[in-house]
């Protein structure tokens, strides 16, 4: 393959890797300095996005099926199909977790409830699901101050009886107009645990917690976000995290969720 | 409180009036009696009483419409909102209309909870459809080029039914499990190649191989689509 205007044109695979942040330093440097390859990369990106959009969630169960799954209304074969799909699909898992958020205020009854959090048991490989809301009116605590760091507002989420998640919002050191969200999980084995950041039903980023149970999301704007922590046989959904905006009023009943 | 027997003898109009007044009390956080509304649901759904059905929708649309609106994360107009609200009622009532299924919802709270869950689901369906609507392609970027494949502008004309048929064609064209996995994980679920490799190291030697398969698949997609549209127009 050749491209006019570039003496050493990159392959399409190189450009694809460049777009997804998987390319090596030489390819990155080449694209930075080559207008032709930048143009090709831009076009490739549009092409990829187009087809991804067209087939977006094409084979996913319908939203109504996921709703009926959460309400335990599906017949066994359909239930098994949904469970098989949920193994791989972050979007359907997210939708299902949102179903449980609504259900936390409605029957069928959850497995157990602790302050601000609700446990569910499902048929998916004995998966347990926890929905957790901020513990109290989000009065800033100062968990990080003990480390001698800036006293940024930290919000606490109770994860069942003994575990906690702290979410701290600070200025992103790489971009002063942007925000950083620091996560710290305590009281749970965090090895291999992943955390997803969602906004308006879009998966923004997936990170793996480090050995200390920490993860950092950068380059965020003010707004409402969701977090999903995943480990084998465990999903923890935090449906509301507010960064530099007002926290939603805690829900009182199913009528004012 | 009236006994169940006397509720059974009330006509639909009286029952509906009482349900509306009890619902108003509930919304004002005053103690309320749920058995009138529950009976109204039973008559509307299990006994297929049209007047009861109409009065139920009239009473509960005040709960369903705001719930749908709150869960719509993508652009919508008034018609979209009303369509979602209608589907929420239809999906909920479709399940509850047999005596056997209705019996699985022993209280009004169960029924309303499911109705609101159906409202969420219809809003999510709308969000999905919007997210699967391709953006306009910049015409300057659609010229043919040797280095990268360009999106055929005709692809913008694809309709839902066409999309399903075309998807089957693409699926059938996959030559091995690698291509099937890239089709599902990359094109449908939007996972990054490095995430696909992390999930299926048994199938790919490295991340670059995922990118290779991805490109092969996209180029085939383009060719298949041109052929598909050509056949369609002949």
Coordinates of C-alpha atoms in Angstrom, one line a residue:
Chain A
X1 CA 0.0 0.0 0.0
X2 CA 1.2 3.5 -0.8
X3 CA 0.1 6.9 0.0
X4 CA 1.0 10.1 -1.8
X5 CA 2.8 12.7 0.2
X6 CA 4.6 10.3 2.6
X7 CA 7.9 8.8 1.8
X8 CA 7.5 5.9 4.2
X9 CA 3.7 5.4 4.6
X10 CA 2.5 3.4 7.5
X11 CA 0.4 0.3 7.1
X12 CA -3.2 0.4 8.0
X13 CA -2.5 -1.9 10.9
X14 CA 0.1 0.6 12.2
X15 CA -2.5 3.4 11.9
X16 CA -5.1 1.3 13.7
X17 CA -2.6 0.7 16.5
X18 CA -1.8 4.4 16.6
X19 CA -5.5 5.3 16.9
X20 CA -6.0 2.9 19.8
X21 CA -2.8 3.9 21.7
X22 CA -1.1 0.6 21.0
X23 CA 1.6 1.7 18.5
X24 CA 5.3 1.9 19.4
X25 CA 7.2 5.2 19.8
X26 CA 8.5 5.2 16.2
X27 CA 5.0 5.0 14.7
X28 CA 3.7 7.6 17.2
X29 CA 6.5 10.0 16.2
X30 CA 6.0 9.4 12.5
X31 CA 2.3 10.3 12.7
X32 CA 3.0 13.4 14.8
X33 CA 5.2 14.7 12.0
X34 CA 3.4 13.4 8.9
X35 CA 0.3 15.3 7.7
X36 CA -0.5 12.6 5.2
X37 CA -0.6 9.8 7.7
X38 CA -2.6 12.0 10.1
X39 CA -5.2 12.4 7.4
X40 CA -5.3 8.7 6.7
X41 CA -5.5 8.0 10.5
X42 CA -8.4 10.4 10.8
X43 CA -10.3 8.7 7.9
X44 CA -9.6 5.3 9.3
X45 CA -11.0 6.4 12.6
X46 CA -14.2 7.6 11.0
X47 CA -14.5 4.3 9.1
X48 CA -14.0 2.3 12.2
X49 CA -16.4 4.4 14.2
X50 CA -19.0 4.2 11.5
X51 CA -19.1 0.4 11.5
X52 CA -18.9 0.2 15.3
X53 CA -21.9 2.5 15.5
X54 CA -23.9 0.6 12.9
X55 CA -23.4 -2.7 14.7
X56 CA -23.5 -1.3 18.2
X57 CA -24.9 -4.0 20.5
X58 CA -26.5 -5.7 17.5
X59 CA -26.6 -9.2 19.2
X60 CA -27.4 -8.0 22.8
X61 CA -30.6 -9.1 24.5
X62 CA -33.3 -6.4 24.4
X63 CA -33.6 -4.0 27.3
X64 CA -37.0 -5.6 28.1
X65 CA -35.3 -9.0 28.3
X66 CA -32.7 -7.7 30.7
X67 CA -35.5 -6.1 32.8
X68 CA -37.4 -9.4 32.8
X69 CA -34.2 -11.2 33.7
X70 CA -33.8 -8.9 36.8
X71 CA -37.4 -9.6 37.8
X72 CA -36.9 -13.3 37.3
X73 CA -39.6 -13.6 34.8
X74 CA -37.7 -15.2 31.9
X75 CA -38.2 -18.8 31.0
X76 CA -35.1 -21.0 31.6
X77 CA -33.7 -21.1 28.0
X78 CA -34.0 -17.3 27.7
X79 CA -32.5 -16.8 31.1
X80 CA -29.5 -19.0 30.2
X81 CA -28.9 -17.1 27.0
X82 CA -28.9 -13.8 28.9
X83 CA -26.5 -15.1 31.5
X84 CA -24.1 -16.4 28.8
X85 CA -24.2 -13.0 27.1
X86 CA -23.6 -11.1 30.4
X87 CA -20.2 -12.8 30.8
X88 CA -18.8 -10.7 28.0
X89 CA -20.9 -7.6 27.6
X90 CA -20.2 -4.5 29.7
X91 CA -23.1 -2.7 28.3
X92 CA -25.7 -5.3 29.3
X93 CA -24.1 -5.7 32.7
X94 CA -24.4 -1.9 33.1
X95 CA -28.1 -2.0 32.1
X96 CA -28.8 -4.9 34.4
X97 CA -27.1 -3.2 37.3
X98 CA -29.3 -0.2 36.6
X99 CA -32.3 -2.5 36.8
X100 CA -31.2 -3.5 40.3
X101 CA -30.8 0.1 41.3
X102 CA -34.6 0.6 40.6
X103 CA -35.3 -2.8 42.1
X104 CA -33.5 -1.9 45.3
X105 CA -36.6 0.1 46.2
X106 CA -39.0 -2.4 44.9
X107 CA -39.7 -6.1 45.2
X108 CA -38.5 -8.8 44.7
X109 CA -36.6 -8.4 47.9
X110 CA -32.8 -8.2 47.9
X111 CA -30.6 -10.8 49.7
X112 CA -29.6 -8.3 52.4
X113 CA -29.4 -4.6 53.0
X114 CA -26.8 -2.6 55.0
X115 CA -26.4 1.2 55.3
X116 CA -26.6 2.7 51.8
X117 CA -26.0 -0.7 50.1
X118 CA -28.1 -3.6 48.8
X119 CA -26.9 -7.1 48.0
X120 CA -28.4 -9.3 45.3
X121 CA -27.7 -12.9 44.4
X122 CA -28.2 -13.9 40.8
X123 CA -28.0 -17.2 38.9
X124 CA -24.9 -16.0 36.9
X125 CA -22.1 -18.3 38.2
X126 CA -23.2 -17.4 41.8
X127 CA -22.5 -13.8 41.0
X128 CA -23.4 -11.4 43.8
X129 CA -24.4 -7.8 43.0
X130 CA -24.1 -4.9 45.3
X131 CA -25.7 -1.5 44.7
X132 CA -24.2 1.2 46.8
X133 CA -25.2 4.9 47.3
X134 CA -23.1 7.5 49.0
X135 CA -23.3 6.9 52.7
X136 CA -24.5 10.1 54.1
X137 CA -25.3 13.5 52.6
X138 CA -22.1 13.8 50.8
X139 CA -20.4 15.8 53.5
X140 CA -16.7 15.8 52.6
X141 CA -14.5 13.6 54.7
X142 CA -10.8 13.9 54.7
X143 CA -9.5 10.4 54.4
X144 CA -6.5 11.4 52.3
X145 CA -5.4 14.1 54.7
X146 CA -3.7 11.5 56.9
X147 CA -1.2 10.9 54.0
X148 CA -0.3 14.6 54.1
X149 CA -2.0 15.3 50.8
X150 CA -4.2 18.2 49.9
X151 CA -7.5 18.0 51.8
X152 CA -9.8 17.3 48.8
X153 CA -13.4 16.3 49.3
X154 CA -13.7 12.5 49.7
X155 CA -16.9 10.7 49.5
X156 CA -17.6 7.4 51.2
X157 CA -19.5 4.4 49.9
X158 CA -20.3 1.5 52.2
X159 CA -19.8 -1.8 50.3
X160 CA -21.8 -4.2 52.4
X161 CA -21.0 -4.6 56.1
X162 CA -17.2 -4.2 56.2
X163 CA -15.8 -2.7 53.0
X164 CA -15.6 0.9 51.9
X165 CA -14.9 2.8 48.7
X166 CA -13.5 6.4 48.9
X167 CA -13.9 8.7 45.9
X168 CA -11.8 11.9 45.9
X169 CA -12.1 14.6 43.3
X170 CA -9.0 16.8 42.7
X171 CA -7.6 18.9 39.9
X172 CA -6.0 16.9 37.1
X173 CA -2.3 17.7 37.3
X174 CA -1.9 17.2 33.6
X175 CA -4.8 19.5 32.7
X176 CA -5.7 22.2 35.1
X177 CA -9.2 22.7 33.7
X178 CA -10.0 19.0 34.1
X179 CA -10.7 16.9 37.2
X180 CA -9.1 13.7 38.6
X181 CA -11.1 11.1 40.4
X182 CA -9.1 9.0 42.8
X183 CA -10.6 5.7 44.0
X184 CA -9.5 3.7 47.0
X185 CA -11.2 0.4 48.0
X186 CA -10.6 -1.0 51.4
X187 CA -11.8 -4.1 53.1
X188 CA -12.1 -6.3 50.0
X189 CA -9.5 -8.4 48.2
X190 CA -8.8 -6.1 45.2
X191 CA -6.4 -8.3 43.3
X192 CA -7.6 -8.6 39.7
X193 CA -10.5 -6.2 40.4
X194 CA -11.4 -3.9 37.6
X195 CA -13.3 -0.6 37.8
X196 CA -15.3 1.0 35.0
X197 CA -16.2 4.6 34.7
X198 CA -19.6 5.3 33.0
X199 CA -21.4 8.5 32.1
X200 CA -24.8 8.8 30.4
X201 CA -24.8 5.1 29.5
X202 CA -21.4 5.3 27.9
X203 CA -18.4 3.3 29.1
X204 CA -15.6 5.9 29.4
X205 CA -12.7 3.9 30.8
X206 CA -11.8 0.6 32.5
X207 CA -8.9 0.4 34.9
X208 CA -7.4 -2.4 37.0
X209 CA -7.1 -1.6 40.7
X210 CA -3.5 -1.7 41.9
X211 CA -2.3 -3.8 44.8
X212 CA -3.3 -1.1 47.3
X213 CA -6.8 -1.1 45.9
X214 CA -6.3 2.3 44.2
X215 CA -7.2 3.6 40.7
X216 CA -7.1 7.1 39.2
X217 CA -9.3 8.5 36.4
X218 CA -7.9 11.6 34.8
X219 CA -9.1 14.2 32.3
X220 CA -12.7 14.4 33.5
X221 CA -15.2 17.2 33.3
X222 CA -17.7 18.2 36.0
X223 CA -20.7 16.0 35.9
X224 CA -22.5 12.9 37.2
X225 CA -20.7 9.5 36.8
X226 CA -21.3 5.9 37.6
X227 CA -18.7 3.3 38.8
X228 CA -18.8 -0.5 38.4
X229 CA -16.3 -2.6 40.3
X230 CA -15.9 -6.1 38.9
X231 CA -14.2 -9.2 40.4
X232 CA -15.0 -12.9 39.9
X233 CA -18.5 -13.5 41.2
X234 CA -18.9 -9.9 42.3
X235 CA -20.2 -6.7 40.7
X236 CA -20.5 -3.5 42.7
X237 CA -22.5 -0.7 41.2
X238 CA -22.2 2.9 42.4
X239 CA -24.9 4.6 40.4
X240 CA -24.1 8.2 41.5
X241 CA -20.8 10.0 41.8
X242 CA -20.9 13.7 41.4
X243 CA -17.8 15.7 40.4
X244 CA -18.0 19.4 41.0
X245 CA -21.8 19.3 40.6
X246 CA -24.6 18.9 43.0
X247 CA -25.2 15.4 44.3
X248 CA -28.6 14.0 43.4
X249 CA -31.0 14.0 46.4
X250 CA -31.0 10.6 48.0
X251 CA -34.0 8.5 46.8
X252 CA -36.7 7.9 49.3
X253 CA -39.0 5.6 47.5
X254 CA -39.7 4.0 44.1
X255 CA -41.8 7.0 43.2
X256 CA -38.9 9.5 43.4
X257 CA -35.9 7.5 42.5
Chain B
X1 CA -60.8 -0.1 55.1
X2 CA -63.2 -2.0 52.9
X3 CA -63.0 -5.7 52.8
X4 CA -61.9 -7.5 49.6
X5 CA -65.4 -8.8 49.1
X6 CA -66.9 -5.3 48.9
X7 CA -64.1 -4.2 46.6
X8 CA -65.1 -7.0 44.3
X9 CA -68.6 -5.6 44.0
X10 CA -67.5 -2.0 43.2
X11 CA -68.0 -0.9 39.6
X12 CA -64.9 0.1 37.6
X13 CA -65.7 3.8 37.7
X14 CA -66.0 3.9 41.5
X15 CA -62.9 1.7 41.8
X16 CA -60.9 3.9 39.5
X17 CA -62.0 7.1 41.4
X18 CA -60.9 5.5 44.7
X19 CA -57.6 4.3 43.2
X20 CA -56.9 7.9 41.9
X21 CA -57.6 9.4 45.3
X22 CA -55.5 6.8 47.2
X23 CA -52.6 7.4 44.7
X24 CA -52.9 11.1 45.3
X25 CA -52.6 10.4 49.1
X26 CA -49.6 8.3 48.5
X27 CA -47.8 10.9 46.4
X28 CA -48.5 13.4 49.3
X29 CA -46.9 10.9 51.6
X30 CA -50.1 10.3 53.5
X31 CA -51.2 6.8 54.5
X32 CA -53.0 5.2 51.6
X33 CA -54.9 2.0 50.8
X34 CA -53.5 0.1 47.9
X35 CA -56.2 -2.5 47.4
X36 CA -58.4 -0.4 45.1
X37 CA -55.6 0.1 42.6
X38 CA -54.5 -3.5 42.8
X39 CA -58.1 -4.6 42.0
X40 CA -58.2 -2.1 39.2
X41 CA -55.1 -3.6 37.7
X42 CA -56.6 -7.1 38.0
X43 CA -59.8 -6.1 36.2
X44 CA -57.9 -4.3 33.5
X45 CA -55.3 -7.0 32.9
X46 CA -56.7 -10.4 33.9
X47 CA -60.4 -9.6 33.1
X48 CA -59.4 -7.4 30.1
X49 CA -61.8 -4.6 31.1
X50 CA -61.1 -1.7 28.7
X51 CA -62.5 1.1 31.0
X52 CA -60.3 -0.1 33.8
X53 CA -57.3 -0.2 31.5
X54 CA -57.9 3.4 30.4
X55 CA -58.3 4.6 33.9
X56 CA -55.1 2.9 35.0
X57 CA -53.1 4.5 32.2
X58 CA -54.7 7.9 33.2
X59 CA -53.6 7.4 36.8
X60 CA -50.1 6.0 36.3
X61 CA -48.9 8.0 33.3
X62 CA -47.9 10.6 35.9
X63 CA -45.4 8.2 37.2
X64 CA -44.3 6.5 34.0
X65 CA -43.6 9.6 31.9
X66 CA -41.1 11.3 34.3
X67 CA -39.4 8.0 34.8
X68 CA -38.9 7.5 31.1
X69 CA -37.7 11.1 30.6
X70 CA -35.2 10.7 33.4
X71 CA -33.7 7.6 31.8
X72 CA -33.4 9.0 28.2
X73 CA -29.8 9.9 27.8
X74 CA -29.9 10.6 24.1
X75 CA -31.8 13.2 22.1
X76 CA -35.5 12.8 22.0
X77 CA -38.6 14.7 20.9
X78 CA -42.2 14.6 22.3
X79 CA -43.2 11.8 20.0
X80 CA -40.2 9.6 21.1
X81 CA -41.2 10.2 24.8
X82 CA -44.8 9.3 24.2
X83 CA -43.8 6.2 22.2
X84 CA -41.6 5.1 25.1
X85 CA -44.3 5.7 27.6
X86 CA -46.8 3.6 25.5
X87 CA -44.3 0.8 25.1
X88 CA -43.7 0.8 28.9
X89 CA -47.4 0.2 29.6
X90 CA -47.7 -2.3 26.8
X91 CA -44.6 -4.4 27.9
X92 CA -45.7 -4.4 31.5
X93 CA -49.3 -5.3 30.7
X94 CA -48.4 -7.9 28.2
X95 CA -46.7 -10.0 30.9
X96 CA -49.4 -9.4 33.6
X97 CA -52.5 -10.2 31.5
X98 CA -52.7 -13.9 32.5
X99 CA -54.0 -14.9 35.9
X100 CA -50.9 -17.1 36.4
X101 CA -48.4 -14.2 35.8
X102 CA -50.5 -11.7 37.6
X103 CA -50.4 -13.9 40.7
X104 CA -46.6 -13.5 40.8
X105 CA -47.2 -9.9 41.7
X106 CA -49.0 -10.1 45.0
X107 CA -49.0 -6.4 45.9
X108 CA -49.4 -3.1 44.2
X109 CA -45.8 -2.2 45.0
X110 CA -44.7 -5.2 43.0
X111 CA -46.8 -4.1 40.0
X112 CA -45.7 -0.5 40.1
X113 CA -42.0 -1.5 40.5
X114 CA -42.3 -3.7 37.4
X115 CA -44.1 -0.9 35.5
X116 CA -41.3 1.5 36.3
X117 CA -38.7 -1.1 35.4
X118 CA -40.4 -1.4 32.0
X119 CA -40.3 2.4 31.7
X120 CA -36.5 2.2 32.2
X121 CA -36.3 -0.6 29.6
X122 CA -38.1 1.4 26.9
X123 CA -35.9 4.4 27.6
X124 CA -32.8 2.2 27.3
X125 CA -34.1 0.8 24.0
X126 CA -34.4 4.3 22.7
X127 CA -30.8 5.1 24.0
X128 CA -29.5 2.0 22.2
X129 CA -31.2 2.9 18.9
X130 CA -29.8 6.4 19.0
X131 CA -26.3 5.1 19.8
X132 CA -26.5 2.8 16.8
X133 CA -27.3 5.6 14.4
X134 CA -24.2 6.3 12.4
X135 CA -22.9 9.9 12.4
X136 CA -22.6 11.8 9.2
X137 CA -19.3 11.1 7.4
X138 CA -17.1 14.0 6.4
X139 CA -17.3 14.0 2.6
X140 CA -13.7 15.1 2.3
X141 CA -12.7 11.9 4.0
X142 CA -14.8 9.5 1.9
X143 CA -12.6 9.6 -1.3
X144 CA -11.0 6.4 -2.3
X145 CA -7.5 6.0 -1.1
X146 CA -5.0 3.1 -1.3
X147 CA -4.0 3.3 2.3
X148 CA -7.3 3.3 4.1
X149 CA -10.7 2.1 3.2
X150 CA -13.5 4.8 3.0
X151 CA -17.0 4.5 4.2
X152 CA -19.5 4.1 1.3
X153 CA -21.9 7.0 1.6
X154 CA -24.7 4.6 0.6
X155 CA -24.1 3.0 4.0
X156 CA -25.9 5.9 5.5
X157 CA -29.1 4.7 3.8
X158 CA -29.2 1.4 5.6
X159 CA -32.4 0.7 7.4
X160 CA -33.0 -1.5 10.5
X161 CA -34.2 -4.4 8.5
X162 CA -31.4 -4.1 6.0
X163 CA -29.0 -3.9 8.9
X164 CA -30.2 -7.2 10.3
X165 CA -29.9 -8.9 6.9
X166 CA -26.5 -7.4 6.3
X167 CA -25.3 -8.5 9.7
X168 CA -26.2 -12.1 8.9
X169 CA -24.1 -11.8 5.7
X170 CA -21.1 -10.4 7.6
X171 CA -21.5 -13.1 10.3
X172 CA -21.6 -15.8 7.7
X173 CA -18.5 -14.4 6.0
X174 CA -16.3 -14.8 9.1
X175 CA -13.7 -17.4 8.3
X176 CA -12.6 -18.4 11.8
X177 CA -13.2 -17.8 15.5
X178 CA -10.8 -14.8 15.6
X179 CA -13.0 -13.0 13.1
X180 CA -16.2 -13.9 15.0
X181 CA -14.7 -12.6 18.3
X182 CA -13.5 -9.3 16.7
X183 CA -17.0 -8.9 15.1
X184 CA -18.7 -9.3 18.5
X185 CA -16.2 -7.7 20.8
X186 CA -14.9 -4.9 18.7
X187 CA -17.7 -4.0 16.3
X188 CA -20.7 -4.8 18.5
X189 CA -19.5 -4.2 22.0
X190 CA -16.9 -1.5 21.3
X191 CA -14.0 -3.2 23.2
X192 CA -10.5 -2.0 22.4
X193 CA -8.1 -4.5 20.7
X194 CA -6.0 -4.6 23.9
X195 CA -9.1 -5.5 25.9
X196 CA -10.0 -8.2 23.4
X197 CA -6.5 -9.7 23.7
X198 CA -6.7 -9.6 27.5
X199 CA -10.0 -11.5 27.3
X200 CA -8.9 -14.0 24.6
X201 CA -5.1 -14.6 24.8
X202 CA -5.9 -18.2 23.7
X203 CA -7.0 -16.9 20.3
X204 CA -4.5 -14.1 19.5
X205 CA -0.7 -14.1 19.8
X206 CA -0.5 -10.3 20.6
X207 CA -2.5 -7.1 20.4
X208 CA -1.2 -6.5 16.9
X209 CA -2.8 -9.6 15.7
X210 CA -6.2 -8.3 16.9
X211 CA -5.6 -5.1 14.9
X212 CA -4.8 -7.2 11.8
X213 CA -7.9 -9.3 12.1
X214 CA -9.9 -6.1 12.7
X215 CA -8.6 -4.5 9.5
X216 CA -9.3 -7.6 7.5
X217 CA -12.8 -7.7 8.8
X218 CA -13.5 -4.0 8.1
X219 CA -12.2 -4.1 4.6
X220 CA -14.4 -7.2 3.9
X221 CA -17.3 -5.3 5.4
X222 CA -16.8 -2.5 3.0
X223 CA -16.6 -4.9 0.0
X224 CA -19.6 -6.9 1.2
X225 CA -21.7 -3.8 1.7
X226 CA -21.0 -2.4 -1.8
X227 CA -22.0 -5.8 -3.2
X228 CA -25.1 -6.0 -1.0
X229 CA -26.3 -2.5 -2.0
X230 CA -25.6 -3.2 -5.7
X231 CA -27.7 -6.4 -5.6
X232 CA -30.4 -4.6 -3.6
X233 CA -30.8 -1.9 -6.3
X234 CA -30.8 -4.2 -9.3

